[in-house]
Amino acid sequence: MARPETLGVHAGREDFSELGVHAPPLDLSTTYPVRDLDEGTTSFDALVGGAATAANPIYARLHNPTVARFENALAQLEGTTDAVAFGSGMAAMSACLLAAGQRGKHVLAVRPLYGTNDHLLNSGLLGIRTRWVRPEEVAGAIDTDTALVIIETPANPTLDLIDIAAVVKAAGAVPVLVDSTFATPVLQQPATLGATLVLHSATKFLGGHGDVIAGVVACNADWAVALRQVRAATGGLLHPLGAYLLHRGLPTLSLRVLKAQENAQILAERLAAHAMVAKVSYPGLGTVANAHLVGTQMRGPGSLMAFEMCGGHAAAARVMAAVKLATPAVSLGSVDTLIQHPAGLTHRVVDAATQAQHGITPGLLRLSVGIEHVEDLWSDLSQALDAARLSAAA
Ligand SMILES: *Cc1c(COP(=O)(O)O)cnc(C)c1O
């Protein structure tokens, strides 16, 4: 099979020579003419039933060729037969829970998770009960009503790693969903380790340019049918323009991920040596749970890290205010560097006790390193750390 660099450039473009085009066609139709009613009826039934394609797309909530190209490319990158795209990462997670809900009403999930995933699972909004477990408790916690096991690795915002193959083994016949947003298929392919559902907030690295909100689930054909049924019925669609931009970004995915990772390793080392920084959690420093999985499960440590400021909340807030090149903003995986405060922003929806238990402290900042020149990034971060030191001394 081709490698990620090659797949990123060519996947989802197999029919270009037949079509006589060099860039993906962008199809914005909401409806499609039905001249042959029998064919239309057959197509409608197939698509509502979760088929990937039909002779006639009928209506854009049922199928869109531009979205299907991105899905096809992503499936190839993840090593699955199928992928199903949604209007956001949360729409993708909701669809997985709704599809799983037909198998059982209870899921097992490992904390920490992305704040809104935690909130969705804890809220019971979708009629699913969540039991929070540690990875080593999965095998003992499964019962006949367990529909899904949910993990996120690397985890948000602690960057702790979870051994995917070990959780898959512990889950036995119960499918495992891995939120692989932080890793991208460039750094890890959970399906090759036995995960059934690989979820991405495509808003992050896959999009990579801060201009698309999207989600995608890579999976086998059976799950794809269930997810397409949910999508057609509940309407959490990815707009074709978003899919076009995502597909356009895939050729540079490897370059972006690897360059940002190279920068991140250097910045993590310098931050760890800085007097204002108490601790840096980064897989490339070995300062996270299961860091030994870098080099095996993960091809590299990635470009996200969390660091704890000496001086707590005030110092963290000062850094957010003082950065000039980095953008103080939530989200991650963009070509530009973003810095944010998990306790005050992304993980606010997580209850205080859970925050404390997972090291989401008032002084914690999460850094998503971009592809700028590393020395320009370090100049910016070190002047912001100096600003925090001066205001602490004042
Ligand atoms: C952002 C994010 C999500 C949610 O995705 P949206 O596209 O914002 O809906 C889920 N999981 C992780 C790890 C994320 O970073």
mmCIF file of C-alpha atoms and ligand atoms in Angstrom:
data_model
loop_
_atom_site.group_PDB
_atom_site.id
_atom_site.type_symbol
_atom_site.label_atom_id
_atom_site.label_comp_id
_atom_site.label_asym_id
_atom_site.label_seq_id
_atom_site.Cartn_x
_atom_site.Cartn_y
_atom_site.Cartn_z
ATOM 1 C CA MET A 1 0.000 0.000 0.000
ATOM 2 C CA ALA A 2 1.183 3.511 -0.760
ATOM 3 C CA ARG A 3 2.596 5.543 2.133
ATOM 4 C CA PRO A 4 0.763 8.466 3.776
ATOM 5 C CA GLU A 5 2.755 11.093 1.821
ATOM 6 C CA THR A 6 1.677 9.522 -1.482
ATOM 7 C CA LEU A 7 -1.891 8.760 -0.416
ATOM 8 C CA GLY A 8 -2.335 12.329 0.780
ATOM 9 C CA VAL A 9 -1.510 13.588 -2.684
ATOM 10 C CA HIS A 10 -3.371 10.992 -4.774
ATOM 11 C CA ALA A 11 -6.188 9.387 -2.758
ATOM 12 C CA GLY A 12 -9.723 10.285 -3.777
ATOM 13 C CA ARG A 13 -8.463 11.365 -7.213
ATOM 14 C CA GLU A 14 -8.406 7.959 -8.934
ATOM 15 C CA ASP A 15 -10.961 8.897 -11.591
ATOM 16 C CA PHE A 16 -9.418 12.222 -12.627
ATOM 17 C CA SER A 17 -7.961 11.011 -15.914
ATOM 18 C CA GLU A 18 -11.284 9.424 -16.825
ATOM 19 C CA LEU A 19 -13.031 12.703 -15.976
ATOM 20 C CA GLY A 20 -10.346 14.748 -17.730
ATOM 21 C CA VAL A 21 -9.750 17.023 -14.727
ATOM 22 C CA HIS A 22 -6.741 17.849 -12.569
ATOM 23 C CA ALA A 23 -8.542 19.236 -9.496
ATOM 24 C CA PRO A 24 -11.583 17.784 -7.700
ATOM 25 C CA PRO A 25 -14.927 18.971 -9.075
ATOM 26 C CA LEU A 26 -16.920 20.938 -6.484
ATOM 27 C CA ASP A 27 -20.572 19.887 -6.663
ATOM 28 C CA LEU A 28 -22.838 22.284 -4.765
ATOM 29 C CA SER A 29 -26.180 20.845 -5.952
ATOM 30 C CA THR A 30 -28.808 20.316 -3.289
ATOM 31 C CA THR A 31 -31.001 18.251 -5.593
ATOM 32 C CA TYR A 32 -30.486 16.110 -8.700
ATOM 33 C CA PRO A 33 -32.868 15.647 -11.648
ATOM 34 C CA VAL A 34 -34.790 12.365 -11.635
ATOM 35 C CA ARG A 35 -35.745 11.572 -15.230
ATOM 36 C CA ASP A 36 -36.031 7.848 -14.625
ATOM 37 C CA LEU A 37 -38.380 7.394 -11.694
ATOM 38 C CA ASP A 38 -37.593 3.706 -11.141
ATOM 39 C CA GLU A 39 -33.894 4.474 -10.944
ATOM 40 C CA GLY A 40 -34.680 7.400 -8.619
ATOM 41 C CA THR A 41 -36.751 5.243 -6.284
ATOM 42 C CA THR A 42 -34.102 2.530 -6.139
ATOM 43 C CA SER A 43 -31.395 5.131 -5.469
ATOM 44 C CA PHE A 44 -33.457 6.805 -2.755
ATOM 45 C CA ASP A 45 -34.036 3.510 -0.953
ATOM 46 C CA ALA A 46 -30.354 2.578 -1.186
ATOM 47 C CA LEU A 47 -29.060 5.903 0.148
ATOM 48 C CA VAL A 48 -31.559 6.168 3.006
ATOM 49 C CA GLY A 49 -30.511 2.609 3.881
ATOM 50 C CA GLY A 50 -26.893 3.752 4.198
ATOM 51 C CA ALA A 51 -25.381 2.877 0.795
ATOM 52 C CA ALA A 52 -22.206 4.781 -0.109
ATOM 53 C CA THR A 53 -23.387 5.611 -3.635
ATOM 54 C CA ALA A 54 -26.329 5.122 -5.948
ATOM 55 C CA ALA A 55 -27.057 5.746 -9.629
ATOM 56 C CA ASN A 56 -28.686 9.074 -8.710
ATOM 57 C CA PRO A 57 -27.607 11.091 -5.605
ATOM 58 C CA ILE A 58 -31.249 12.338 -5.323
ATOM 59 C CA TYR A 59 -30.682 14.949 -2.605
ATOM 60 C CA ALA A 60 -27.524 16.328 -0.997
ATOM 61 C CA ARG A 61 -28.438 15.131 2.524
ATOM 62 C CA LEU A 62 -28.243 11.582 1.105
ATOM 63 C CA HIS A 63 -25.080 11.847 -0.985
ATOM 64 C CA ASN A 64 -22.615 14.382 -2.338
ATOM 65 C CA PRO A 65 -19.769 13.405 -4.703
ATOM 66 C CA THR A 66 -17.352 16.065 -3.379
ATOM 67 C CA VAL A 67 -17.844 14.873 0.205
ATOM 68 C CA ALA A 68 -17.497 11.246 -0.966
ATOM 69 C CA ARG A 69 -14.072 12.029 -2.500
ATOM 70 C CA PHE A 70 -12.766 13.355 0.800
ATOM 71 C CA GLU A 71 -14.227 10.328 2.618
ATOM 72 C CA ASN A 72 -12.584 7.961 0.178
ATOM 73 C CA ALA A 73 -9.209 9.692 0.627
ATOM 74 C CA LEU A 74 -9.457 9.630 4.420
ATOM 75 C CA ALA A 75 -10.412 5.946 4.468
ATOM 76 C CA GLN A 76 -7.302 5.151 2.430
ATOM 77 C CA LEU A 77 -5.127 7.183 4.798
ATOM 78 C CA GLU A 78 -6.537 5.359 7.835
ATOM 79 C CA GLY A 79 -6.412 1.916 6.209
ATOM 80 C CA THR A 80 -10.188 1.332 6.409
ATOM 81 C CA THR A 81 -12.696 0.474 3.704
ATOM 82 C CA ASP A 82 -14.963 3.413 4.489
ATOM 83 C CA ALA A 83 -15.179 6.836 6.077
ATOM 84 C CA VAL A 84 -18.211 9.007 6.809
ATOM 85 C CA ALA A 85 -17.895 12.786 7.101
ATOM 86 C CA PHE A 86 -19.967 15.136 9.273
ATOM 87 C CA GLY A 87 -20.478 18.830 9.858
ATOM 88 C CA SER A 88 -18.214 18.848 12.933
ATOM 89 C CA GLY A 89 -16.241 16.527 15.187
ATOM 90 C CA MET A 90 -19.121 16.639 17.661
ATOM 91 C CA ALA A 91 -21.646 15.695 14.950
ATOM 92 C CA ALA A 92 -19.367 12.736 14.157
ATOM 93 C CA MET A 93 -19.215 11.698 17.826
ATOM 94 C CA SER A 94 -22.993 12.095 18.191
ATOM 95 C CA ALA A 95 -23.573 9.908 15.135
ATOM 96 C CA CYS A 96 -21.263 7.211 16.576
ATOM 97 C CA LEU A 97 -23.214 7.260 19.851
ATOM 98 C CA LEU A 98 -26.575 7.147 18.061
ATOM 99 C CA ALA A 99 -25.401 4.251 15.880
ATOM 100 C CA ALA A 100 -23.951 2.448 18.907
ATOM 101 C CA GLY A 101 -27.199 3.041 20.804
ATOM 102 C CA GLN A 102 -28.865 0.443 18.624
ATOM 103 C CA ARG A 103 -26.528 -2.175 20.136
ATOM 104 C CA GLY A 104 -26.685 -1.148 23.798
ATOM 105 C CA LYS A 105 -27.368 1.800 26.051
ATOM 106 C CA HIS A 106 -24.092 1.987 27.868
ATOM 107 C CA VAL A 107 -20.559 2.979 26.890
ATOM 108 C CA LEU A 108 -17.225 2.809 28.667
ATOM 109 C CA ALA A 109 -14.995 5.857 28.305
ATOM 110 C CA VAL A 110 -11.500 6.713 29.485
ATOM 111 C CA ARG A 111 -10.729 10.223 30.773
ATOM 112 C CA PRO A 112 -9.398 12.714 29.945
ATOM 113 C CA LEU A 113 -11.270 13.431 26.727
ATOM 114 C CA TYR A 114 -11.786 16.551 24.659
ATOM 115 C CA GLY A 115 -13.954 18.762 26.914
ATOM 116 C CA THR A 116 -17.133 18.612 24.846
ATOM 117 C CA ASN A 117 -16.813 14.832 24.328
ATOM 118 C CA ASP A 118 -16.660 14.519 28.113
ATOM 119 C CA HIS A 119 -19.670 16.815 28.451
ATOM 120 C CA LEU A 120 -21.705 14.956 25.800
ATOM 121 C CA LEU A 121 -20.982 11.571 27.379
ATOM 122 C CA ASN A 122 -21.611 12.756 30.916
ATOM 123 C CA SER A 123 -24.813 14.657 30.099
ATOM 124 C CA GLY A 124 -26.827 11.623 29.000
ATOM 125 C CA LEU A 125 -28.238 13.898 26.260
ATOM 126 C CA LEU A 126 -28.364 11.087 23.701
ATOM 127 C CA GLY A 127 -29.865 8.504 26.072
ATOM 128 C CA ILE A 128 -26.541 6.745 26.561
ATOM 129 C CA ARG A 129 -25.080 6.097 30.011
ATOM 130 C CA THR A 130 -21.346 6.434 30.408
ATOM 131 C CA ARG A 131 -19.186 4.584 32.858
ATOM 132 C CA TRP A 132 -15.775 6.206 33.290
ATOM 133 C CA VAL A 133 -12.949 3.709 33.607
ATOM 134 C CA ARG A 134 -9.187 3.545 33.481
ATOM 135 C CA PRO A 135 -7.736 1.558 30.539
ATOM 136 C CA GLU A 136 -6.861 -1.389 32.800
ATOM 137 C CA GLU A 137 -10.487 -1.530 34.067
ATOM 138 C CA VAL A 138 -12.066 -1.971 30.613
ATOM 139 C CA ALA A 139 -12.136 -5.790 30.562
ATOM 140 C CA GLY A 140 -13.841 -6.017 33.966
ATOM 141 C CA ALA A 141 -16.390 -3.284 33.238
ATOM 142 C CA ILE A 142 -17.900 -4.762 30.074
ATOM 143 C CA ASP A 143 -21.400 -6.176 30.358
ATOM 144 C CA THR A 144 -24.060 -7.329 27.900
ATOM 145 C CA ASP A 145 -25.331 -3.756 27.428
ATOM 146 C CA THR A 146 -21.916 -2.229 26.578
ATOM 147 C CA ALA A 147 -22.120 -0.782 23.073
ATOM 148 C CA LEU A 148 -18.768 0.956 22.727
ATOM 149 C CA VAL A 149 -15.453 1.700 24.415
ATOM 150 C CA ILE A 150 -14.226 5.269 23.853
ATOM 151 C CA ILE A 151 -10.647 6.488 24.188
ATOM 152 C CA GLU A 152 -8.659 9.472 22.987
ATOM 153 C CA THR A 153 -4.925 9.213 22.381
ATOM 154 C CA PRO A 154 -2.982 11.434 22.626
ATOM 155 C CA ALA A 155 -5.415 12.819 25.192
ATOM 156 C CA ASN A 156 -6.564 16.394 25.445
ATOM 157 C CA PRO A 157 -5.016 18.357 27.101
ATOM 158 C CA THR A 158 -2.595 16.147 29.085
ATOM 159 C CA LEU A 159 -1.046 14.416 26.041
ATOM 160 C CA ASP A 160 -1.156 11.106 27.923
ATOM 161 C CA LEU A 161 -1.043 8.120 25.577
ATOM 162 C CA ILE A 162 -3.175 4.987 25.745
ATOM 163 C CA ASP A 163 -2.139 1.621 24.344
ATOM 164 C CA ILE A 164 -4.786 1.141 21.633
ATOM 165 C CA ALA A 165 -4.040 -2.544 20.967
ATOM 166 C CA ALA A 166 -4.282 -3.340 24.691
ATOM 167 C CA VAL A 167 -7.698 -1.636 24.984
ATOM 168 C CA VAL A 168 -8.934 -3.431 21.852
ATOM 169 C CA LYS A 169 -7.875 -6.738 23.386
ATOM 170 C CA ALA A 170 -9.544 -5.899 26.717
ATOM 171 C CA ALA A 171 -12.762 -4.866 24.937
ATOM 172 C CA GLY A 172 -13.097 -8.284 23.258
ATOM 173 C CA ALA A 173 -16.145 -8.221 20.983
ATOM 174 C CA VAL A 174 -17.112 -4.662 21.953
ATOM 175 C CA PRO A 175 -16.044 -2.096 19.329
ATOM 176 C CA VAL A 176 -13.470 0.530 20.316
ATOM 177 C CA LEU A 177 -13.687 4.148 19.165
ATOM 178 C CA VAL A 178 -10.413 6.081 19.111
ATOM 179 C CA ASP A 179 -10.502 9.872 18.882
ATOM 180 C CA SER A 180 -7.289 10.253 16.878
ATOM 181 C CA THR A 181 -7.594 13.992 16.213
ATOM 182 C CA PHE A 182 -4.229 14.867 17.796
ATOM 183 C CA ALA A 183 -2.327 12.197 15.866
ATOM 184 C CA THR A 184 -3.759 12.307 12.320
ATOM 185 C CA PRO A 185 -3.245 9.256 10.089
ATOM 186 C CA VAL A 186 0.298 10.512 9.498
ATOM 187 C CA LEU A 187 1.332 9.607 13.053
ATOM 188 C CA GLN A 188 -1.014 6.736 13.951
ATOM 189 C CA GLN A 189 -3.551 4.441 12.317
ATOM 190 C CA PRO A 190 -5.786 3.036 15.077
ATOM 191 C CA ALA A 191 -7.738 0.760 12.704
ATOM 192 C CA THR A 192 -4.556 -1.173 11.941
ATOM 193 C CA LEU A 193 -4.344 -1.829 15.721
ATOM 194 C CA GLY A 194 -7.903 -3.156 15.849
ATOM 195 C CA ALA A 195 -9.965 -0.028 16.569
ATOM 196 C CA THR A 196 -13.406 -0.186 14.923
ATOM 197 C CA LEU A 197 -14.106 3.554 14.726
ATOM 198 C CA VAL A 198 -11.414 6.199 14.152
ATOM 199 C CA LEU A 199 -12.775 9.670 14.797
ATOM 200 C CA HIS A 200 -11.270 12.999 13.797
ATOM 201 C CA SER A 201 -12.262 16.527 14.388
ATOM 202 C CA ALA A 202 -11.244 17.402 10.809
ATOM 203 C CA THR A 203 -11.423 21.021 11.972
ATOM 204 C CA LYS A 204 -7.925 20.509 13.342
ATOM 205 C CA PHE A 205 -4.952 19.002 11.448
ATOM 206 C CA LEU A 206 -6.900 17.554 8.514
ATOM 207 C CA GLY A 207 -8.224 21.002 7.630
ATOM 208 C CA GLY A 208 -5.074 22.598 8.953
ATOM 209 C CA HIS A 209 -5.824 26.174 7.935
ATOM 210 C CA GLY A 210 -8.427 27.231 10.493
ATOM 211 C CA ASP A 211 -11.222 27.656 7.942
ATOM 212 C CA VAL A 212 -13.337 24.475 8.055
ATOM 213 C CA ILE A 213 -15.398 22.869 10.842
ATOM 214 C CA ALA A 214 -15.807 19.163 10.104
ATOM 215 C CA GLY A 215 -15.649 15.671 11.521
ATOM 216 C CA VAL A 216 -15.002 12.255 10.016
ATOM 217 C CA VAL A 217 -15.156 8.629 11.142
ATOM 218 C CA ALA A 218 -13.064 5.966 9.401
ATOM 219 C CA CYS A 219 -14.549 2.482 9.845
ATOM 220 C CA ASN A 220 -15.618 -0.779 8.232
ATOM 221 C CA ALA A 221 -18.509 -1.129 5.762
ATOM 222 C CA ASP A 222 -21.112 -2.187 8.378
ATOM 223 C CA TRP A 223 -20.487 0.788 10.635
ATOM 224 C CA ALA A 224 -20.404 3.099 7.632
ATOM 225 C CA VAL A 225 -23.915 1.960 6.687
ATOM 226 C CA ALA A 226 -25.135 2.687 10.228
ATOM 227 C CA LEU A 227 -23.408 6.078 10.309
ATOM 228 C CA ARG A 228 -24.778 7.103 6.907
ATOM 229 C CA GLN A 229 -28.273 6.127 8.050
ATOM 230 C CA VAL A 230 -27.859 8.345 11.104
ATOM 231 C CA ARG A 231 -26.445 11.175 9.000
ATOM 232 C CA ALA A 232 -29.275 10.996 6.460
ATOM 233 C CA ALA A 233 -31.869 10.943 9.243
ATOM 234 C CA THR A 234 -30.377 13.590 11.542
ATOM 235 C CA GLY A 235 -28.647 15.818 8.991
ATOM 236 C CA GLY A 236 -25.239 16.460 10.557
ATOM 237 C CA LEU A 237 -23.793 17.033 7.088
ATOM 238 C CA LEU A 238 -20.437 18.263 5.932
ATOM 239 C CA HIS A 239 -20.966 21.014 3.347
ATOM 240 C CA PRO A 240 -19.292 20.163 0.005
ATOM 241 C CA LEU A 241 -17.217 23.352 0.126
ATOM 242 C CA GLY A 242 -15.782 22.183 3.457
ATOM 243 C CA ALA A 243 -15.093 18.750 1.976
ATOM 244 C CA TYR A 244 -13.401 20.392 -1.015
ATOM 245 C CA LEU A 245 -11.118 22.423 1.267
ATOM 246 C CA LEU A 246 -10.324 19.339 3.373
ATOM 247 C CA HIS A 247 -9.464 17.300 0.297
ATOM 248 C CA ARG A 248 -7.352 20.192 -1.014
ATOM 249 C CA GLY A 249 -5.394 20.177 2.253
ATOM 250 C CA LEU A 250 -4.591 16.452 2.346
ATOM 251 C CA PRO A 251 -1.605 16.640 -0.061
ATOM 252 C CA THR A 252 0.275 18.791 2.481
ATOM 253 C CA LEU A 253 -0.929 16.934 5.592
ATOM 254 C CA SER A 254 2.312 14.979 6.061
ATOM 255 C CA LEU A 255 4.479 18.034 5.465
ATOM 256 C CA ARG A 256 2.485 20.106 7.940
ATOM 257 C CA VAL A 257 2.344 17.433 10.634
ATOM 258 C CA LEU A 258 6.041 16.577 10.405
ATOM 259 C CA LYS A 259 7.263 20.195 10.309
ATOM 260 C CA ALA A 260 5.075 21.186 13.269
ATOM 261 C CA GLN A 261 6.346 18.132 15.163
ATOM 262 C CA GLU A 262 9.976 19.102 14.506
ATOM 263 C CA ASN A 263 9.271 22.604 15.859
ATOM 264 C CA ALA A 264 7.378 21.207 18.846
ATOM 265 C CA GLN A 265 10.256 18.996 19.991
ATOM 266 C CA ILE A 266 12.604 22.007 20.075
ATOM 267 C CA LEU A 267 10.098 24.268 21.826
ATOM 268 C CA ALA A 268 9.224 21.566 24.394
ATOM 269 C CA GLU A 269 12.903 21.212 25.328
ATOM 270 C CA ARG A 270 13.379 24.965 25.677
ATOM 271 C CA LEU A 271 10.162 25.449 27.646
ATOM 272 C CA ALA A 272 11.158 22.645 30.020
ATOM 273 C CA ALA A 273 14.414 24.477 30.750
ATOM 274 C CA HIS A 274 12.721 27.855 31.366
ATOM 275 C CA ALA A 275 12.517 29.226 34.909
ATOM 276 C CA MET A 276 8.836 30.234 34.560
ATOM 277 C CA VAL A 277 7.745 26.742 33.479
ATOM 278 C CA ALA A 278 7.122 24.098 36.157
ATOM 279 C CA LYS A 279 6.398 21.166 33.850
ATOM 280 C CA VAL A 280 6.000 20.364 30.152
ATOM 281 C CA SER A 281 3.797 17.419 29.171
ATOM 282 C CA TYR A 282 4.939 16.272 25.734
ATOM 283 C CA PRO A 283 5.305 12.718 24.418
ATOM 284 C CA GLY A 284 8.681 13.676 22.896
ATOM 285 C CA LEU A 285 10.066 14.486 26.370
ATOM 286 C CA GLY A 286 8.812 11.254 27.920
ATOM 287 C CA THR A 287 6.773 13.303 30.422
ATOM 288 C CA VAL A 288 3.351 11.752 29.663
ATOM 289 C CA ALA A 289 1.754 8.399 30.477
ATOM 290 C CA ASN A 290 2.884 5.596 28.142
ATOM 291 C CA ALA A 291 5.469 7.748 26.338
ATOM 292 C CA HIS A 292 7.088 4.468 25.255
ATOM 293 C CA LEU A 293 4.359 4.206 22.598
ATOM 294 C CA VAL A 294 6.134 6.917 20.596
ATOM 295 C CA GLY A 295 8.027 5.051 17.908
ATOM 296 C CA THR A 296 5.644 2.069 17.960
ATOM 297 C CA GLN A 297 1.953 3.002 18.140
ATOM 298 C CA MET A 298 2.784 6.589 17.108
ATOM 299 C CA ARG A 299 5.340 7.425 14.453
ATOM 300 C CA GLY A 300 6.293 10.563 16.391
ATOM 301 C CA PRO A 301 5.293 12.713 19.357
ATOM 302 C CA GLY A 302 3.158 15.220 17.432
ATOM 303 C CA SER A 303 2.960 18.967 17.843
ATOM 304 C CA LEU A 304 0.772 19.533 20.890
ATOM 305 C CA MET A 305 1.995 20.024 24.421
ATOM 306 C CA ALA A 306 0.715 21.316 27.724
ATOM 307 C CA PHE A 307 2.854 23.284 30.129
ATOM 308 C CA GLU A 308 2.349 24.389 33.687
ATOM 309 C CA MET A 309 3.304 27.969 34.501
ATOM 310 C CA CYS A 310 4.986 28.871 37.770
ATOM 311 C CA GLY A 311 2.625 31.553 39.059
ATOM 312 C CA GLY A 312 -0.628 29.741 38.265
ATOM 313 C CA HIS A 313 -3.627 31.367 36.626
ATOM 314 C CA ALA A 314 -2.223 34.931 36.653
ATOM 315 C CA ALA A 315 0.980 33.890 34.890
ATOM 316 C CA ALA A 316 -0.914 31.782 32.341
ATOM 317 C CA ALA A 317 -3.260 34.683 31.602
ATOM 318 C CA ARG A 318 -0.251 36.996 31.207
ATOM 319 C CA VAL A 319 1.296 34.670 28.582
ATOM 320 C CA MET A 320 -2.013 34.563 26.667
ATOM 321 C CA ALA A 321 -2.063 38.369 26.663
ATOM 322 C CA ALA A 322 1.608 38.787 25.738
ATOM 323 C CA VAL A 323 2.075 36.454 22.748
ATOM 324 C CA LYS A 324 2.315 38.345 19.462
ATOM 325 C CA LEU A 325 3.072 35.739 16.798
ATOM 326 C CA ALA A 326 1.141 32.848 18.349
ATOM 327 C CA THR A 327 -2.609 33.361 18.478
ATOM 328 C CA PRO A 328 -4.245 33.051 21.889
ATOM 329 C CA ALA A 329 -7.183 30.910 20.791
ATOM 330 C CA VAL A 330 -8.829 27.522 21.193
ATOM 331 C CA SER A 331 -8.559 24.870 18.466
ATOM 332 C CA LEU A 332 -5.369 23.235 17.262
ATOM 333 C CA GLY A 333 -3.604 21.638 14.349
ATOM 334 C CA SER A 334 -3.473 24.779 12.252
ATOM 335 C CA VAL A 335 -0.466 25.933 10.230
ATOM 336 C CA ASP A 336 -0.137 28.788 12.718
ATOM 337 C CA THR A 337 0.682 28.393 16.407
ATOM 338 C CA LEU A 338 -2.210 28.560 18.873
ATOM 339 C CA ILE A 339 -2.076 28.777 22.661
ATOM 340 C CA GLN A 340 -4.988 28.383 25.040
ATOM 341 C CA HIS A 341 -5.977 27.867 28.676
ATOM 342 C CA PRO A 342 -7.830 24.520 29.121
ATOM 343 C CA ALA A 343 -9.304 25.273 32.583
ATOM 344 C CA GLY A 344 -10.706 28.613 31.416
ATOM 345 C CA LEU A 345 -11.774 27.599 27.905
ATOM 346 C CA THR A 346 -11.854 24.132 26.296
ATOM 347 C CA HIS A 347 -12.278 22.122 29.497
ATOM 348 C CA ARG A 348 -14.682 24.490 31.281
ATOM 349 C CA VAL A 349 -17.537 22.074 30.589
ATOM 350 C CA VAL A 350 -15.705 19.375 32.596
ATOM 351 C CA ASP A 351 -16.489 19.375 36.320
ATOM 352 C CA ALA A 352 -13.864 20.792 38.678
ATOM 353 C CA ALA A 353 -13.022 17.503 40.400
ATOM 354 C CA THR A 354 -12.345 15.791 37.056
ATOM 355 C CA GLN A 355 -10.233 18.752 35.932
ATOM 356 C CA ALA A 356 -8.105 18.553 39.074
ATOM 357 C CA GLN A 357 -7.756 14.776 38.820
ATOM 358 C CA HIS A 358 -6.357 15.068 35.286
ATOM 359 C CA GLY A 359 -3.953 17.910 35.922
ATOM 360 C CA ILE A 360 -6.076 20.603 34.266
ATOM 361 C CA THR A 361 -4.785 23.217 36.669
ATOM 362 C CA PRO A 362 -5.194 27.036 36.707
ATOM 363 C CA GLY A 363 -1.604 27.457 35.483
ATOM 364 C CA LEU A 364 -1.841 25.018 32.558
ATOM 365 C CA LEU A 365 -1.493 26.242 28.960
ATOM 366 C CA ARG A 366 -1.882 24.088 25.851
ATOM 367 C CA LEU A 367 0.304 24.899 22.885
ATOM 368 C CA SER A 368 -0.464 23.774 19.330
ATOM 369 C CA VAL A 369 2.748 24.386 17.439
ATOM 370 C CA GLY A 370 2.527 25.544 13.819
ATOM 371 C CA ILE A 371 4.911 25.482 10.882
ATOM 372 C CA GLU A 372 6.472 28.934 11.357
ATOM 373 C CA HIS A 373 10.268 29.198 11.785
ATOM 374 C CA VAL A 374 11.065 27.744 15.183
ATOM 375 C CA GLU A 375 13.333 30.643 16.198
ATOM 376 C CA ASP A 376 10.550 33.164 15.551
ATOM 377 C CA LEU A 377 8.237 31.046 17.683
ATOM 378 C CA TRP A 378 10.776 30.801 20.475
ATOM 379 C CA SER A 379 11.380 34.581 20.442
ATOM 380 C CA ASP A 380 7.664 35.111 20.832
ATOM 381 C CA LEU A 381 7.179 32.533 23.588
ATOM 382 C CA SER A 382 10.234 33.636 25.550
ATOM 383 C CA GLN A 383 9.186 37.302 25.471
ATOM 384 C CA ALA A 384 5.719 36.243 26.691
ATOM 385 C CA LEU A 385 7.279 34.166 29.504
ATOM 386 C CA ASP A 386 9.472 37.141 30.420
ATOM 387 C CA ALA A 387 6.379 39.356 30.544
ATOM 388 C CA ALA A 388 4.799 36.874 32.966
ATOM 389 C CA ARG A 389 7.948 36.850 35.105
ATOM 390 C CA LEU A 390 8.125 40.654 35.250
ATOM 391 C CA SER A 391 4.493 41.017 36.241
ATOM 392 C CA ALA A 392 4.943 38.318 38.911
ATOM 393 C CA ALA A 393 7.917 40.257 40.322
ATOM 394 C CA ALA A 394 6.090 43.611 40.246
HETATM 395 C C1 LIG B 1 -12.002 19.741 18.494
HETATM 396 C C2 LIG B 1 -12.089 18.340 18.948
HETATM 397 C C3 LIG B 1 -13.299 17.642 18.901
HETATM 398 C C4 LIG B 1 -14.591 18.276 18.469
HETATM 399 O O1 LIG B 1 -14.554 18.645 17.127
HETATM 400 P P1 LIG B 1 -15.363 19.892 16.498
HETATM 401 O O2 LIG B 1 -14.936 19.846 15.076
HETATM 402 O O3 LIG B 1 -14.936 21.121 17.240
HETATM 403 O O4 LIG B 1 -16.816 19.626 16.708
HETATM 404 C C5 LIG B 1 -13.285 16.311 19.301
HETATM 405 N N1 LIG B 1 -12.161 15.707 19.741
HETATM 406 C C6 LIG B 1 -10.992 16.360 19.810
HETATM 407 C C7 LIG B 1 -9.784 15.643 20.298
HETATM 408 C C8 LIG B 1 -10.901 17.698 19.417
HETATM 409 O O5 LIG B 1 -9.738 18.336 19.490
#
